[in-house]
Coordinates of C-alpha atoms and ligand atoms in Angstrom, one line a residue:
M1322 CA 103.8 103.5 69.4
T1323 CA 103.3 101.7 72.7
F1324 CA 105.5 99.0 74.3
M1325 CA 102.7 98.0 76.8
P1326 CA 101.3 94.5 76.4
S1327 CA 98.2 93.9 74.3
W1328 CA 96.3 91.6 76.6
S1329 CA 93.6 93.1 78.6
S1330 CA 92.5 90.5 81.2
L1331 CA 94.2 88.3 83.8
D1332 CA 92.9 85.2 81.9
Q1333 CA 94.7 86.3 78.8
L1334 CA 97.9 86.8 80.7
E1335 CA 97.7 83.4 82.4
A1336 CA 97.1 81.7 79.0
L1337 CA 100.1 83.5 77.6
Q1338 CA 102.2 82.5 80.7
A1339 CA 101.1 78.9 80.4
A1340 CA 102.1 78.7 76.8
G1341 CA 105.4 80.4 77.5
L1342 CA 106.1 78.0 80.4
Q1343 CA 105.4 74.9 78.1
W1344 CA 107.6 76.4 75.4
T1345 CA 110.5 77.1 77.8
V1346 CA 110.5 73.6 79.4
G1347 CA 110.3 71.9 76.0
H1348 CA 113.0 74.2 74.6
A1349 CA 115.4 73.7 77.6
Y1350 CA 114.8 70.0 77.8
G1351 CA 115.3 69.6 74.1
H1352 CA 118.5 71.7 73.7
S1353 CA 120.4 71.9 76.9
P1354 CA 122.2 68.9 78.3
F1355 CA 122.2 70.6 81.8
Y1356 CA 118.4 71.2 81.8
R1357 CA 117.6 67.7 80.4
Q1358 CA 119.6 66.0 83.2
H1359 CA 118.2 68.5 85.8
L1360 CA 114.6 67.9 84.9
Q1361 CA 115.1 64.1 84.6
E1362 CA 116.6 64.0 88.1
A1363 CA 113.4 65.7 89.3
G1364 CA 111.3 63.2 87.4
V1365 CA 109.7 65.8 85.1
T1366 CA 109.4 65.7 81.3
P1367 CA 108.0 68.5 79.1
G1368 CA 104.7 66.5 78.6
D1369 CA 104.0 66.9 82.4
I1370 CA 103.7 70.6 82.2
K1371 CA 100.2 71.3 81.1
G1372 CA 99.5 74.7 82.8
L1373 CA 100.7 77.1 85.4
E1374 CA 99.6 74.8 88.2
D1375 CA 102.5 72.5 87.1
L1376 CA 105.1 75.1 87.8
K1377 CA 105.7 73.8 91.3
R1378 CA 106.7 70.4 89.9
L1379 CA 109.8 71.9 88.3
P1380 CA 113.1 71.9 90.2
F1381 CA 114.8 75.2 91.2
T1382 CA 117.8 76.5 89.3
T1383 CA 120.4 78.3 91.4
A1384 CA 123.5 80.5 91.1
E1385 CA 125.5 77.3 91.8
H1386 CA 124.3 75.8 88.6
L1387 CA 125.5 78.9 86.7
R1388 CA 128.9 78.5 88.3
Q1389 CA 129.1 74.8 87.4
G1390 CA 128.1 75.6 83.8
Y1391 CA 130.8 78.3 83.4
P1392 CA 131.5 79.9 80.9
F1393 CA 128.2 79.4 79.0
P1394 CA 125.7 78.1 81.6
L1395 CA 122.2 77.0 80.7
L1396 CA 123.0 77.3 77.0
S1397 CA 120.0 76.1 75.1
T1398 CA 120.8 77.2 71.5
P1399 CA 123.6 76.3 69.1
M1400 CA 126.6 78.7 69.5
E1401 CA 126.0 80.2 66.1
D1402 CA 122.7 81.6 67.3
V1403 CA 124.4 83.4 70.2
V1404 CA 125.2 87.0 69.2
R1405 CA 126.3 88.6 72.6
I1406 CA 127.3 87.7 76.1
H1407 CA 127.1 89.8 79.3
A1408 CA 128.5 89.0 82.7
S1409 CA 127.9 90.0 86.3
S1410 CA 130.5 91.7 88.5
G1411 CA 130.5 88.5 90.7
T1412 CA 132.6 89.4 93.8
T1413 CA 133.0 85.7 94.8
G1414 CA 133.9 82.8 92.5
K1415 CA 133.4 82.9 88.8
R1416 CA 131.3 85.5 87.1
K1417 CA 127.8 84.7 85.9
V1418 CA 128.0 84.8 82.1
M1419 CA 124.7 84.9 80.2
S1420 CA 124.3 84.3 76.4
Y1421 CA 121.8 86.1 74.2
T1422 CA 120.3 85.4 70.8
Q1423 CA 119.2 88.2 68.6
R1424 CA 115.6 87.7 69.7
D1425 CA 116.7 87.8 73.4
L1426 CA 118.3 91.2 72.7
D1427 CA 115.2 92.5 70.9
D1428 CA 113.0 91.3 73.7
W1429 CA 115.2 93.0 76.3
A1430 CA 115.1 96.3 74.3
H1431 CA 111.4 96.1 74.1
M1432 CA 111.0 95.6 77.9
F1433 CA 113.4 98.5 78.5
A1434 CA 111.5 100.8 76.1
R1435 CA 108.4 99.9 78.1
C1436 CA 110.2 101.2 81.2
Y1437 CA 110.8 104.6 79.6
E1438 CA 107.1 104.6 78.5
M1439 CA 105.9 103.8 82.0
A1440 CA 108.1 106.6 83.4
G1441 CA 106.2 109.0 81.2
L1442 CA 109.0 109.9 78.8
T1443 CA 108.4 111.2 75.3
R1444 CA 110.6 111.2 72.2
L1445 CA 111.7 114.7 73.2
D1446 CA 113.3 113.6 76.4
R1447 CA 117.1 113.6 76.7
V1448 CA 118.4 110.7 78.7
Q1449 CA 121.8 111.0 80.4
I1450 CA 122.9 107.5 81.0
C1451 CA 125.4 107.4 83.9
V1452 CA 125.7 103.6 84.4
G1453 CA 128.6 101.3 83.6
Y1454 CA 129.2 100.4 80.0
G1455 CA 131.1 97.2 79.0
V1456 CA 130.5 93.6 79.8
W1457 CA 127.9 94.5 82.4
T1458 CA 124.2 94.6 81.3
A1459 CA 123.6 98.2 82.5
G1460 CA 125.0 100.5 79.8
A1461 CA 123.8 98.4 76.9
G1462 CA 120.4 97.9 78.4
F1463 CA 119.7 101.6 79.1
Q1464 CA 121.1 102.6 75.8
R1465 CA 119.4 100.3 73.4
G1466 CA 116.0 100.7 75.2
C1467 CA 116.3 104.4 74.9
E1468 CA 117.0 104.3 71.2
L1469 CA 114.2 101.9 70.5
F1470 CA 111.8 104.1 72.5
G1471 CA 113.0 107.1 70.5
A1472 CA 114.3 109.5 73.1
L1473 CA 117.8 111.0 72.9
A1474 CA 120.5 109.0 74.6
V1475 CA 123.5 110.8 76.1
P1476 CA 125.9 107.9 77.0
V1477 CA 128.2 109.2 79.6
G1478 CA 128.9 106.3 82.0
P1479 CA 129.3 106.6 85.7
G1480 CA 131.5 109.1 87.7
N1481 CA 133.0 112.2 86.1
L1482 CA 130.9 114.8 87.9
E1483 CA 132.5 117.6 86.0
M1484 CA 131.2 116.2 82.7
Q1485 CA 127.9 115.2 84.1
C1486 CA 127.2 118.7 85.3
Q1487 CA 128.3 120.2 82.0
F1488 CA 126.0 117.9 80.0
L1489 CA 123.1 118.5 82.3
E1490 CA 123.5 122.2 81.6
D1491 CA 124.5 122.2 77.9
F1492 CA 122.3 119.4 76.7
Q1493 CA 119.4 120.2 79.1
S1494 CA 119.0 116.5 79.9
T1495 CA 115.6 115.7 81.3
V1496 CA 116.2 112.2 82.6
L1497 CA 119.1 110.7 84.5
C1498 CA 119.9 106.9 84.7
S1499 CA 122.3 105.9 87.5
T1500 CA 122.7 104.1 90.8
S1501 CA 121.1 105.9 93.8
S1502 CA 124.6 106.6 95.2
M1503 CA 125.6 108.3 92.0
A1504 CA 122.3 110.3 92.0
L1505 CA 123.0 111.5 95.5
L1506 CA 126.6 112.5 94.6
L1507 CA 125.3 114.5 91.7
A1508 CA 122.5 116.1 93.7
E1509 CA 125.2 117.3 96.2
E1510 CA 127.4 118.6 93.3
V1511 CA 124.5 120.4 91.7
Q1512 CA 123.8 122.1 95.0
R1513 CA 127.4 122.9 95.6
R1514 CA 127.7 124.6 92.2
G1515 CA 124.3 126.3 92.4
L1516 CA 123.2 124.8 89.1
L1517 CA 119.6 124.0 89.9
D1518 CA 118.0 126.8 88.0
R1519 CA 120.2 126.2 84.9
I1520 CA 119.3 122.5 84.4
S1521 CA 116.0 120.7 83.3
L1522 CA 116.3 117.4 85.1
R1523 CA 112.8 116.0 86.0
K1524 CA 113.1 112.2 86.3
I1525 CA 115.7 109.8 87.7
I1526 CA 115.6 106.1 86.8
Y1527 CA 117.9 104.4 89.4
G1528 CA 118.8 100.8 90.2
S1529 CA 121.2 98.1 91.3
E1530 CA 121.2 98.8 95.1
R1531 CA 118.6 98.8 97.8
T1532 CA 117.8 102.4 98.7
S1533 CA 116.1 103.7 101.8
E1534 CA 113.3 106.2 101.9
A1535 CA 115.7 108.7 103.6
M1536 CA 118.2 108.5 100.7
R1537 CA 115.4 108.9 98.2
R1538 CA 114.2 112.1 100.0
R1539 CA 117.8 113.5 99.9
I1540 CA 118.0 113.0 96.1
I1541 CA 114.6 114.5 95.4
E1542 CA 115.3 117.5 97.6
G1543 CA 118.8 118.0 96.2
L1544 CA 117.6 118.0 92.6
G1545 CA 114.6 120.3 93.0
G1546 CA 111.8 117.8 93.2
V1547 CA 112.7 115.2 90.6
E1548 CA 110.6 112.1 90.3
L1549 CA 112.3 108.8 91.1
Y1550 CA 111.8 105.4 89.4
D1551 CA 113.4 102.3 90.9
I1552 CA 114.4 99.9 88.1
P1553 CA 115.0 96.3 89.1
G1554 CA 117.2 93.9 87.0
M1555 CA 119.8 91.2 87.2
T1556 CA 122.1 89.8 84.6
E1557 CA 120.5 86.3 84.8
L1558 CA 117.2 87.8 83.7
Y1559 CA 118.3 89.8 80.7
G1560 CA 119.6 92.8 82.8
P1561 CA 117.9 95.9 84.1
G1562 CA 114.5 96.8 82.6
T1563 CA 112.4 93.9 83.6
G1564 CA 110.0 96.1 85.5
L1565 CA 109.7 99.7 86.8
E1566 CA 108.3 101.7 89.7
C1567 CA 105.2 103.6 88.4
S1568 CA 104.0 107.1 88.8
A1569 CA 102.0 106.1 91.9
H1570 CA 105.3 105.1 93.5
Q1571 CA 103.9 102.1 95.2
G1572 CA 106.0 99.1 94.2
I1573 CA 107.3 97.9 90.9
H1574 CA 105.2 96.7 87.9
Y1575 CA 107.0 93.7 86.4
W1576 CA 106.7 92.4 82.9
A1577 CA 104.7 89.3 83.5
D1578 CA 104.4 88.6 79.8
Y1579 CA 108.1 87.9 79.7
Y1580 CA 108.6 86.0 83.0
I1581 CA 106.7 84.4 85.9
A1582 CA 107.5 85.7 89.4
E1583 CA 106.9 83.4 92.4
I1584 CA 107.7 84.3 96.1
I1585 CA 109.0 81.4 98.2
N1586 CA 110.0 80.9 101.8
P1587 CA 113.8 80.6 101.4
V1588 CA 114.0 78.0 104.2
T1589 CA 111.1 75.7 103.4
L1590 CA 111.1 76.5 99.7
E1591 CA 107.3 76.5 99.8
P1592 CA 105.3 79.4 98.3
V1593 CA 104.4 82.1 100.9
A1594 CA 100.9 83.5 101.3
P1595 CA 100.0 86.3 98.9
G1596 CA 101.5 89.6 100.1
Q1597 CA 104.1 87.9 102.4
I1598 CA 107.8 88.6 102.1
G1599 CA 110.0 85.9 100.6
E1600 CA 112.6 85.1 97.9
L1601 CA 111.8 86.0 94.3
V1602 CA 111.9 83.1 91.9
V1603 CA 111.7 83.7 88.2
T1604 CA 110.8 81.6 85.2
T1605 CA 111.3 83.1 81.7
L1606 CA 108.7 82.6 79.0
R1607 CA 110.6 83.5 75.8
K1608 CA 114.3 83.5 76.6
E1609 CA 116.2 81.4 74.0
A1610 CA 119.9 81.3 74.7
A1611 CA 119.8 80.9 78.5
P1612 CA 116.3 80.3 79.7
L1613 CA 115.6 80.4 83.5
I1614 CA 113.4 77.7 85.1
R1615 CA 112.5 78.6 88.7
Y1616 CA 115.7 80.5 89.2
R1617 CA 116.3 81.5 92.8
T1618 CA 117.3 85.2 92.7
R1619 CA 118.0 85.5 96.5
D1620 CA 116.3 88.9 96.3
L1621 CA 113.6 89.5 98.9
T1622 CA 110.3 91.1 98.1
R1623 CA 106.6 90.4 98.1
L1624 CA 103.9 90.5 95.6
L1625 CA 101.4 93.4 95.9
P1626 CA 98.1 91.8 94.9
E1627 CA 95.9 94.9 95.1
P1628 CA 95.2 97.0 92.0
C1629 CA 97.6 99.9 91.6
A1630 CA 96.5 103.5 91.9
C1631 CA 98.2 104.4 88.6
G1632 CA 95.6 102.3 86.7
N1633 CA 98.1 100.0 85.0
T1634 CA 97.1 96.3 85.3
L1635 CA 100.5 94.8 85.0
P1636 CA 101.2 92.9 88.3
R1637 CA 103.4 94.4 91.0
H1638 CA 106.0 93.4 93.5
D1639 CA 107.4 95.6 96.3
R1640 CA 110.8 97.2 96.0
L1641 CA 113.6 94.8 96.8
L1642 CA 114.0 94.5 100.6
G1643 CA 117.4 92.8 100.6
R1644 CA 118.9 89.4 100.0
S1645 CA 117.7 86.1 101.5
D1646 CA 121.3 85.5 102.7
D1647 CA 120.9 88.5 105.0
M1648 CA 117.9 87.1 106.8
I1649 CA 118.1 87.3 110.6
K1650 CA 116.3 84.7 112.8
F1651 CA 115.5 86.4 116.1
R1652 CA 113.3 84.8 118.8
A1653 CA 111.7 82.6 116.1
V1654 CA 110.8 85.6 113.9
N1655 CA 112.5 86.0 110.4
I1656 CA 113.6 89.6 110.0
Y1657 CA 115.2 91.3 107.0
P1658 CA 117.4 94.3 107.5
G1659 CA 115.3 96.1 104.9
Q1660 CA 112.3 96.0 107.3
I1661 CA 114.4 97.8 110.0
D1662 CA 115.5 100.5 107.6
A1663 CA 111.9 101.0 106.4
V1664 CA 110.9 101.7 110.0
L1665 CA 113.9 104.0 110.6
S1666 CA 113.2 105.9 107.3
H1667 CA 109.8 106.8 108.7
S1668 CA 111.1 107.8 112.2
H1669 CA 111.8 111.4 113.2
G1670 CA 115.1 112.6 114.6
V1671 CA 117.4 109.9 113.1
G1672 CA 119.5 109.7 109.9
S1673 CA 120.0 106.9 107.4
E1674 CA 123.0 105.2 109.0
Y1675 CA 122.3 102.3 111.5
Q1676 CA 123.6 99.0 112.8
I1677 CA 121.8 95.9 114.1
I1678 CA 123.5 94.0 116.9
L1679 CA 122.4 90.6 118.1
E1680 CA 123.9 89.3 121.3
P1681 CA 123.2 86.9 124.2
Q1682 CA 121.4 88.5 127.1
G1683 CA 122.9 86.3 129.9
D1684 CA 119.7 84.6 131.0
G1685 CA 119.7 82.3 128.0
R1686 CA 117.6 84.8 126.0
E1687 CA 119.0 87.0 123.2
R1688 CA 118.6 90.7 122.5
M1689 CA 118.6 92.9 119.5
V1690 CA 120.1 96.4 119.6
V1691 CA 119.4 98.9 116.9
R1692 CA 122.1 101.5 116.9
V1693 CA 121.1 104.6 114.9
E1694 CA 122.6 108.0 114.3
R1695 CA 120.8 111.2 115.4
I1696 CA 120.2 113.7 112.6
E1697 CA 122.9 116.2 112.0
G1698 CA 123.1 118.8 114.8
A1699 CA 120.5 117.1 117.1
S1700 CA 121.0 117.2 120.8
T1701 CA 120.6 114.3 123.2
A1702 CA 117.7 115.9 124.9
D1703 CA 115.1 114.0 122.8
D1704 CA 116.9 110.6 122.8
Q1705 CA 114.5 108.9 125.2
Q1706 CA 111.4 109.9 123.2
V1707 CA 112.9 109.2 119.8
A1708 CA 114.1 105.7 120.9
A1709 CA 110.7 104.9 122.4
E1710 CA 109.0 105.7 119.2
I1711 CA 111.3 103.5 117.2
V1712 CA 110.8 100.6 119.7
R1713 CA 107.1 101.0 119.4
A1714 CA 107.2 101.1 115.5
I1715 CA 109.4 98.0 115.3
K1716 CA 107.1 96.1 117.7
A1717 CA 104.0 97.1 115.7
G1718 CA 105.5 96.4 112.2
I1719 CA 107.9 93.5 112.7
L1720 CA 106.5 92.0 116.0
V1721 CA 109.8 91.9 117.9
S1722 CA 111.0 93.8 120.9
V1723 CA 114.3 95.6 120.4
E1724 CA 116.5 98.1 122.2
V1725 CA 117.4 101.3 120.5
E1726 CA 120.6 103.3 121.1
L1727 CA 121.1 106.7 119.6
V1728 CA 124.6 107.8 118.7
D1729 CA 126.2 111.0 117.3
Y1730 CA 125.7 112.0 113.6
G1731 CA 128.7 110.7 111.6
S1732 CA 129.9 108.3 114.3
L1733 CA 129.0 105.1 112.4
P1734 CA 131.3 104.0 109.6
R1735 CA 130.6 105.1 106.0
S1736 CA 131.3 103.1 102.8
D1737 CA 131.2 103.9 99.1
R1738 CA 130.2 100.3 98.6
K1739 CA 128.0 98.2 100.8
S1740 CA 128.0 99.1 104.5
K1741 CA 128.1 96.2 107.0
R1742 CA 125.0 96.7 109.2
V1743 CA 124.3 93.4 110.9
F1744 CA 126.6 92.1 113.7
D1745 CA 125.5 88.7 115.1
R1746 CA 127.4 88.0 118.3
R1747 CA 125.0 85.4 119.6
F1748 CA 127.1 82.4 118.8
E1749 CA 130.5 83.7 119.6
K1750 CA 132.4 82.0 122.4
Ligands
ZN2892 ZN1 101.2 101.6 89.2

């Protein structure tokens, strides 16, 4: 059995997307008071949407609309058709709560089974699921997709390294699903216990946080050459499992038969040129209970228009490069912290911890300082050369001139959550 789509040409995909777009707009307009008013205010009716070229006539939907509609935002079906809800962790304000019909859940499981198929699993694989279970989308998504695919699910949840190690050894789990932080902790624990030749782990599907190349390398090395697959996902769009990094490890194939992905400039709200970085905007094609019409995800990425080396024709976007709220404007150039950490990940002599400091220079101009740790045990002798190489790489890749400061390994603050990396002092008095 395959979970891959049955269409074979781009024309077929576009026809399917156009039909899904028309259905979604008609469904939302007909059944959701919010969407009806939202579309009316934008002067659009379902009859105006004749094809994909009309997508740009539709108004954006935002996280603010979800908050206003709490507790059941965007609801477009009668309550008796809703069979489950999930919620995001939402650190500020109200949680984002999304409703699902039975078909929404079946679609999500199908998408997730496709992830396991794309990662090359078989029904003999044993999948240790170390993500949060509960109201979050993660546990339920990984679990149901695994069962539909037909592999063996080992539902452990996060943390509890003792039990994780025991199960890796006793059950001979072949696949691990977790955050990248959890995978790194486990890699260190496996090393510390000398377990590597007693376990059979070969693939890790990880998600929910942006992960640098340097961190990926540490996980791969610590777990004896496992293959990593980045899985994107957000509560608003079903949950995790709406795409997957493929075996060529060049970006993420996304399930374009379930949603349309656009990339816009977060300031002008206009589409960016193909291949340029911007904010991901999604429109669902089949979602019943809480459809999304041009939903602004705030996630930054870019479409990868070239055919993929793996041979799969599903379209791709790059790994998530950060959030549009994190964008830095420096000397008229828009920069995302993810671009800086991409350069640092490819630089020799430095670790994965860094800070970006923006400050006035005194002559009315501004300067950017990238402060980065040397690798463990390195001396200061090579500082000048290492810094010069990073300056040159940032100039070449991001088109700005920066200053680079090297500091001792371990001297920048660590966090088990999100580390603050950008310090903008340009407007302080
Ligand atoms: Zn591929």
